[in-house]
Short mmCIF file of C-alpha atoms in Angstrom, two decimals:
data_model
loop_
_atom_site.label_atom_id
_atom_site.label_comp_id
_atom_site.label_asym_id
_atom_site.label_seq_id
_atom_site.Cartn_x
_atom_site.Cartn_y
_atom_site.Cartn_z
CA MET F 1 0.22 -24.03 17.00
CA PRO F 2 3.49 -22.70 18.50
CA VAL F 3 3.50 -21.22 21.99
CA THR F 4 6.07 -18.60 22.89
CA THR F 5 6.95 -16.79 26.08
CA ILE F 6 7.68 -13.09 25.94
CA ASP F 7 8.59 -11.28 29.14
CA GLY F 8 6.61 -13.74 31.25
CA HIS F 9 3.54 -13.81 28.95
CA THR F 10 2.88 -17.17 27.37
CA ILE F 11 1.03 -16.68 24.10
CA HIS F 12 -0.14 -18.72 21.08
CA VAL F 13 1.38 -17.52 17.83
CA ASP F 14 1.57 -18.59 14.20
CA ASP F 15 4.80 -19.82 12.59
CA GLU F 16 6.03 -16.26 12.14
CA GLY F 17 5.18 -15.06 15.65
CA PHE F 18 1.88 -13.20 15.10
CA MET F 19 -0.57 -13.88 17.93
CA THR F 20 -3.47 -16.22 17.12
CA ASP F 21 -5.67 -15.85 20.23
CA TYR F 22 -7.46 -12.49 20.36
CA ASP F 23 -8.17 -12.84 24.07
CA GLU F 24 -4.57 -13.43 25.14
CA TRP F 25 -3.71 -9.80 24.33
CA ASP F 26 -3.72 -6.92 26.82
CA GLU F 27 -2.19 -3.46 26.86
CA GLN F 28 0.79 -4.47 28.95
CA LEU F 29 1.56 -7.24 26.47
CA ALA F 30 1.24 -4.74 23.61
CA SER F 31 3.99 -2.61 25.15
CA THR F 32 6.14 -5.70 25.42
CA LEU F 33 5.50 -6.73 21.82
CA ALA F 34 6.23 -3.17 20.67
CA GLY F 35 9.53 -3.29 22.56
CA GLN F 36 10.48 -6.49 20.68
CA ILE F 37 10.36 -4.58 17.39
CA GLY F 38 11.90 -1.36 18.69
CA VAL F 39 8.71 0.72 18.99
CA GLU F 40 7.87 2.76 22.08
CA LEU F 41 4.15 3.29 22.36
CA THR F 42 2.69 6.80 22.56
CA ASP F 43 -0.90 8.01 22.60
CA GLU F 44 -0.87 8.11 18.80
CA HIS F 45 0.24 4.46 18.62
CA TRP F 46 -2.57 3.53 21.02
CA LYS F 47 -5.18 5.24 18.86
CA ALA F 48 -4.16 3.04 15.93
CA LEU F 49 -3.91 -0.09 18.04
CA HIS F 50 -7.34 0.37 19.61
CA PHE F 51 -8.83 0.91 16.16
CA LEU F 52 -7.24 -2.31 14.93
CA ARG F 53 -8.58 -4.29 17.93
CA THR F 54 -12.11 -2.94 17.60
CA ASP F 55 -12.22 -3.29 13.81
CA PHE F 56 -10.96 -6.86 13.98
CA ARG F 57 -13.59 -7.75 16.55
CA GLU F 58 -16.32 -6.31 14.31
CA LYS F 59 -15.09 -7.48 10.90
CA GLY F 60 -13.12 -10.60 11.75
CA GLU F 61 -10.23 -9.37 9.66
CA THR F 62 -7.14 -7.21 10.33
CA PRO F 63 -7.67 -3.82 8.71
CA THR F 64 -5.30 -2.74 5.93
CA LEU F 65 -3.20 0.41 6.14
CA ARG F 66 -5.69 2.29 4.01
CA ARG F 67 -8.57 1.22 6.22
CA VAL F 68 -6.74 2.45 9.33
CA SER F 69 -5.93 5.72 7.65
CA VAL F 70 -9.46 6.34 6.32
CA SER F 71 -11.58 4.90 9.12
CA ALA F 72 -9.48 5.82 12.16
CA GLY F 73 -8.49 9.19 10.60
CA ILE F 74 -4.77 8.69 11.05
CA PRO F 75 -2.87 9.95 7.99
CA THR F 76 -0.79 7.40 6.07
CA LYS F 77 2.33 9.51 6.67
CA THR F 78 1.77 9.36 10.40
CA LEU F 79 1.35 5.60 10.32
CA PHE F 80 4.68 5.26 8.55
CA ALA F 81 6.28 7.46 11.19
CA LEU F 82 4.73 5.51 14.10
CA PHE F 83 5.53 2.03 12.76
CA PRO F 84 8.46 2.56 10.36
CA ALA F 85 8.97 0.71 7.08
CA LYS F 86 6.23 -1.92 7.43
CA PRO F 87 3.39 -0.18 9.25
CA ALA F 88 0.53 -2.57 8.43
CA LYS F 89 2.36 -5.69 9.62
CA LYS F 90 3.96 -4.01 12.62
CA MET F 91 0.62 -2.60 13.84
CA ALA F 92 -1.00 -5.98 13.45
CA TYR F 93 1.80 -7.63 15.45
CA VAL F 94 1.60 -5.18 18.34
CA ALA F 95 -2.22 -5.33 18.33
CA GLY F 96 -2.03 -9.11 18.68
CA LEU F 97 -3.75 -9.77 15.35
CA PRO F 98 -2.94 -11.79 12.22
CA LYS F 99 -1.14 -10.10 9.31
CA PRO F 100 -3.58 -8.16 7.12
CA ARG F 101 -4.66 -10.08 4.01
CA GLY F 102 -5.87 -7.17 1.90
CA CYS F 103 -3.76 -5.84 -0.97
CA VAL F 104 -4.41 -2.13 -0.46
CA MET H 1 24.22 -17.59 44.53
CA THR H 2 21.62 -18.64 42.01
CA THR H 3 21.84 -18.29 38.31
CA VAL H 4 18.79 -17.84 36.16
CA SER H 5 19.11 -19.55 32.83
CA PRO H 6 17.43 -17.58 30.08
CA GLY H 7 14.55 -19.41 28.43
CA PRO H 8 14.36 -19.91 24.69
CA ALA H 9 14.24 -16.65 22.71
CA PRO H 10 10.68 -15.52 22.09
CA LEU H 11 9.27 -16.03 18.58
CA VAL H 12 9.03 -12.55 17.05
CA PRO H 13 8.20 -11.91 13.36
CA SER H 14 11.09 -10.72 11.27
CA PHE H 15 10.35 -7.32 9.77
CA GLY H 16 13.67 -7.27 7.94
CA GLU H 17 16.30 -4.61 8.05
CA GLU H 18 14.99 -1.05 8.41
CA SER H 19 16.64 -0.17 5.09
CA SER H 20 17.36 -3.26 3.03
CA GLY H 21 18.22 -1.01 0.07
CA ARG H 22 15.60 -2.74 -2.06
CA LYS H 23 14.21 -0.49 -4.79
CA LEU H 24 11.33 -0.91 -7.22
CA ALA H 25 10.75 1.01 -10.45
CA VAL H 26 7.25 0.83 -11.94
CA ILE H 27 6.88 2.09 -15.50
CA CYS H 28 3.26 2.97 -16.27
CA SER H 29 2.73 3.21 -20.04
CA LYS H 30 -1.06 2.70 -20.27
CA GLY H 31 -3.88 5.12 -19.69
CA ASN H 32 -6.80 2.69 -19.42
CA LEU H 33 -8.46 2.44 -16.03
CA ASP H 34 -7.88 -1.32 -15.82
CA MET H 35 -4.19 -0.88 -16.71
CA ALA H 36 -3.63 1.89 -14.16
CA TYR H 37 -4.43 -0.29 -11.17
CA PRO H 38 -1.75 -3.04 -11.42
CA GLY H 39 1.05 -0.48 -11.16
CA LEU H 40 -0.61 1.45 -8.33
CA ILE H 41 -1.36 -1.70 -6.34
CA LEU H 42 2.16 -3.12 -6.74
CA ALA H 43 3.76 0.24 -5.90
CA ASN H 44 1.58 0.61 -2.83
CA ALA H 45 2.28 -2.95 -1.66
CA ALA H 46 6.03 -2.44 -2.05
CA LEU H 47 5.90 0.80 -0.06
CA GLY H 48 4.07 -1.04 2.72
CA GLU H 49 6.99 -3.47 2.82
CA GLY H 50 9.54 -0.74 3.27
CA VAL H 51 10.74 -0.77 -0.37
CA GLU H 52 11.83 2.49 -2.08
CA VAL H 53 9.47 3.00 -5.01
CA HIS H 54 9.69 5.18 -8.14
CA LEU H 55 6.89 5.38 -10.71
CA PHE H 56 7.62 6.59 -14.22
CA PHE H 57 4.67 7.71 -16.32
CA THR H 58 5.23 7.49 -20.03
CA PHE H 59 3.18 7.45 -23.27
CA TRP H 60 -0.48 6.77 -22.45
CA GLY H 61 0.46 6.33 -18.80
CA PHE H 62 0.63 10.13 -18.80
CA ASP H 63 -3.15 10.14 -18.48
CA MET H 64 -2.66 8.86 -14.91
CA ILE H 65 -0.93 12.10 -13.84
CA ASN H 66 -2.49 14.62 -16.24
CA LYS H 67 -4.85 16.83 -14.17
CA SER H 68 -7.43 16.85 -16.95
CA THR H 69 -7.64 13.06 -17.33
CA TYR H 70 -6.43 11.32 -14.16
CA ALA H 71 -9.81 11.28 -12.45
CA ASP H 72 -11.52 10.16 -15.61
CA LEU H 73 -9.66 7.09 -16.91
CA LYS H 74 -11.81 4.68 -18.87
CA PHE H 75 -12.23 0.97 -19.35
CA THR H 76 -13.26 -0.45 -22.69
CA MET H 77 -14.30 -3.95 -23.66
CA LEU H 78 -12.85 -3.42 -27.14
CA GLY H 79 -9.76 -5.47 -27.72
CA ASN H 80 -10.08 -7.03 -24.30
CA THR H 81 -11.04 -10.68 -24.73
CA ALA H 82 -10.90 -11.22 -20.98
CA THR H 83 -14.42 -9.78 -20.67
CA HIS H 84 -15.59 -12.96 -22.50
CA LEU H 85 -18.31 -10.98 -24.28
CA PRO H 86 -18.72 -10.54 -28.03
CA GLN H 87 -16.29 -7.85 -29.19
CA GLY H 88 -19.07 -6.20 -31.25
CA LEU H 89 -20.88 -5.25 -28.06
CA GLY H 90 -17.98 -3.08 -26.96
CA GLY H 91 -18.43 -0.94 -30.06
CA LEU H 92 -22.03 0.01 -29.30
CA PRO H 93 -22.58 3.60 -28.24
CA GLY H 94 -22.27 4.10 -24.50
CA MET H 95 -20.64 0.73 -23.82
CA THR H 96 -17.31 2.22 -22.69
CA SER H 97 -19.00 4.43 -20.10
CA ILE H 98 -21.10 1.51 -18.84
CA ALA H 99 -18.02 -0.74 -18.62
CA THR H 100 -16.07 2.04 -16.89
CA SER H 101 -18.76 2.73 -14.31
CA ARG H 102 -19.12 -1.00 -13.53
CA LEU H 103 -15.38 -1.43 -13.07
CA LYS H 104 -15.22 1.66 -10.82
CA LYS H 105 -18.02 0.28 -8.70
CA SER H 106 -16.41 -3.13 -8.26
CA ILE H 107 -13.06 -1.48 -7.36
CA ALA H 108 -14.74 0.81 -4.80
CA GLY H 109 -16.62 -2.21 -3.44
CA LEU H 110 -13.27 -3.79 -2.58
CA ASP H 111 -12.33 -0.68 -0.63
CA ILE H 112 -9.67 0.25 -3.18
CA PRO H 113 -9.31 4.02 -3.74
CA ASP H 114 -9.89 5.74 -7.05
CA VAL H 115 -6.82 6.80 -9.06
CA PRO H 116 -6.36 10.32 -7.62
CA GLU H 117 -6.68 9.10 -4.04
CA PHE H 118 -4.45 6.11 -4.72
CA LEU H 119 -1.69 8.38 -6.07
CA ASP H 120 -1.99 10.53 -2.93
CA GLN H 121 -1.69 7.45 -0.76
CA ILE H 122 1.42 6.32 -2.68
CA VAL H 123 3.05 9.74 -2.22
CA ASP H 124 2.09 9.82 1.47
CA SER H 125 3.72 6.41 1.83
CA GLY H 126 6.96 7.80 0.44
CA GLY H 127 6.63 6.87 -3.24
CA HIS H 128 8.13 9.07 -5.98
CA LEU H 129 6.24 10.07 -9.13
CA TRP H 130 8.15 11.03 -12.30
CA ALA H 131 6.85 12.17 -15.67
CA CYS H 132 8.47 11.30 -18.98
CA ARG H 133 10.00 14.29 -20.82
CA LEU H 134 9.34 12.84 -24.27
CA SER H 135 5.65 12.13 -23.53
CA ALA H 136 5.25 15.69 -22.19
CA ASP H 137 6.73 17.07 -25.41
CA MET H 138 4.59 14.82 -27.57
CA GLN H 139 1.41 15.92 -25.82
CA HIS H 140 2.50 19.57 -25.51
CA LEU H 141 2.19 19.46 -21.72
CA ASP H 142 4.37 20.90 -18.99
CA GLU H 143 4.56 20.61 -15.20
CA ASP H 144 1.55 22.86 -14.69
CA ASP H 145 -0.63 20.34 -16.50
CA LEU H 146 0.42 17.54 -14.17
CA ILE H 147 -0.71 16.79 -10.62
CA ASP H 148 1.37 18.59 -8.03
CA THR H 149 2.77 15.41 -6.50
CA VAL H 150 4.84 14.69 -9.64
CA GLU H 151 8.41 15.47 -8.59
CA GLY H 152 9.70 16.28 -12.04
CA VAL H 153 9.56 15.84 -15.79
CA ILE H 154 12.64 13.82 -16.59
CA SER H 155 14.24 11.95 -19.46
CA ALA H 156 14.27 8.15 -19.71
CA ALA H 157 18.01 8.27 -19.02
CA ASP H 158 17.45 10.29 -15.84
CA PHE H 159 14.93 7.72 -14.65
CA ILE H 160 17.31 4.86 -15.32
CA GLU H 161 19.95 6.76 -13.35
CA LYS H 162 17.60 7.37 -10.39
CA THR H 163 16.61 3.72 -10.24
CA GLU H 164 20.04 2.18 -10.28
CA GLY H 165 19.87 -1.29 -8.80
CA ALA H 166 16.05 -1.32 -8.81
CA GLN H 167 13.79 -4.11 -9.88
CA ILE H 168 11.70 -2.89 -12.83
CA ILE H 169 8.05 -3.59 -13.59
CA PHE H 170 6.79 -2.43 -16.97
CA ILE H 171 3.06 -2.07 -17.41
#
């Protein structure tokens, strides 16, 4: 399993760079990860990220975009605005979770 | 004076260029419930990957955007050998509604939205819905008969023009 160092944080990641250890994540690291992909975190971003973290802990799987929109009550349009172009993957990355596997 | 040598660059996933210019055209020509989903799922997946997506509804695919039918698409066993059941069964009274309700349940069980909600999600994700002019004329329908998120009733030639350079999926 590759290890990478980002801004002083040493983390375990998969071959693409998605974190593989749930417990290595914290909010400060999230801001750093967001910075790596050109996203500056606002309260709205945090709402989505906290939902992803909680949902993953409960279900053992990264929620899909639809699940975030329906269950966290954040409209799809907003998610595309917060994490442009590839919201599901970008959210997962910043939340320190694997890429979502679901199709929808 | 000390110099700090930068460590190796961190491993960050590549999310591609913000606008790669990739386009996808999905032509939906079927009005069966089971044939509506492949186009919707592919369109939705492409939008989630930052691809520009246009859906063109033509012939029986019109049922997917016709207000009076889009929430009520049906699945029939008839002519579908993939159910692996005797074809005669499919012709019994009530079989189409049983098959439809079972398919709807299994789709909902996978947390996949029904057709109306799926179309909304596609539009909210930036997808474009277009209706075929010829199909509208054949079925004596106009824009008022179609769901509001359809951007226009256009000719096949207009659609080809709008999707220049796109990859095309015909369903």
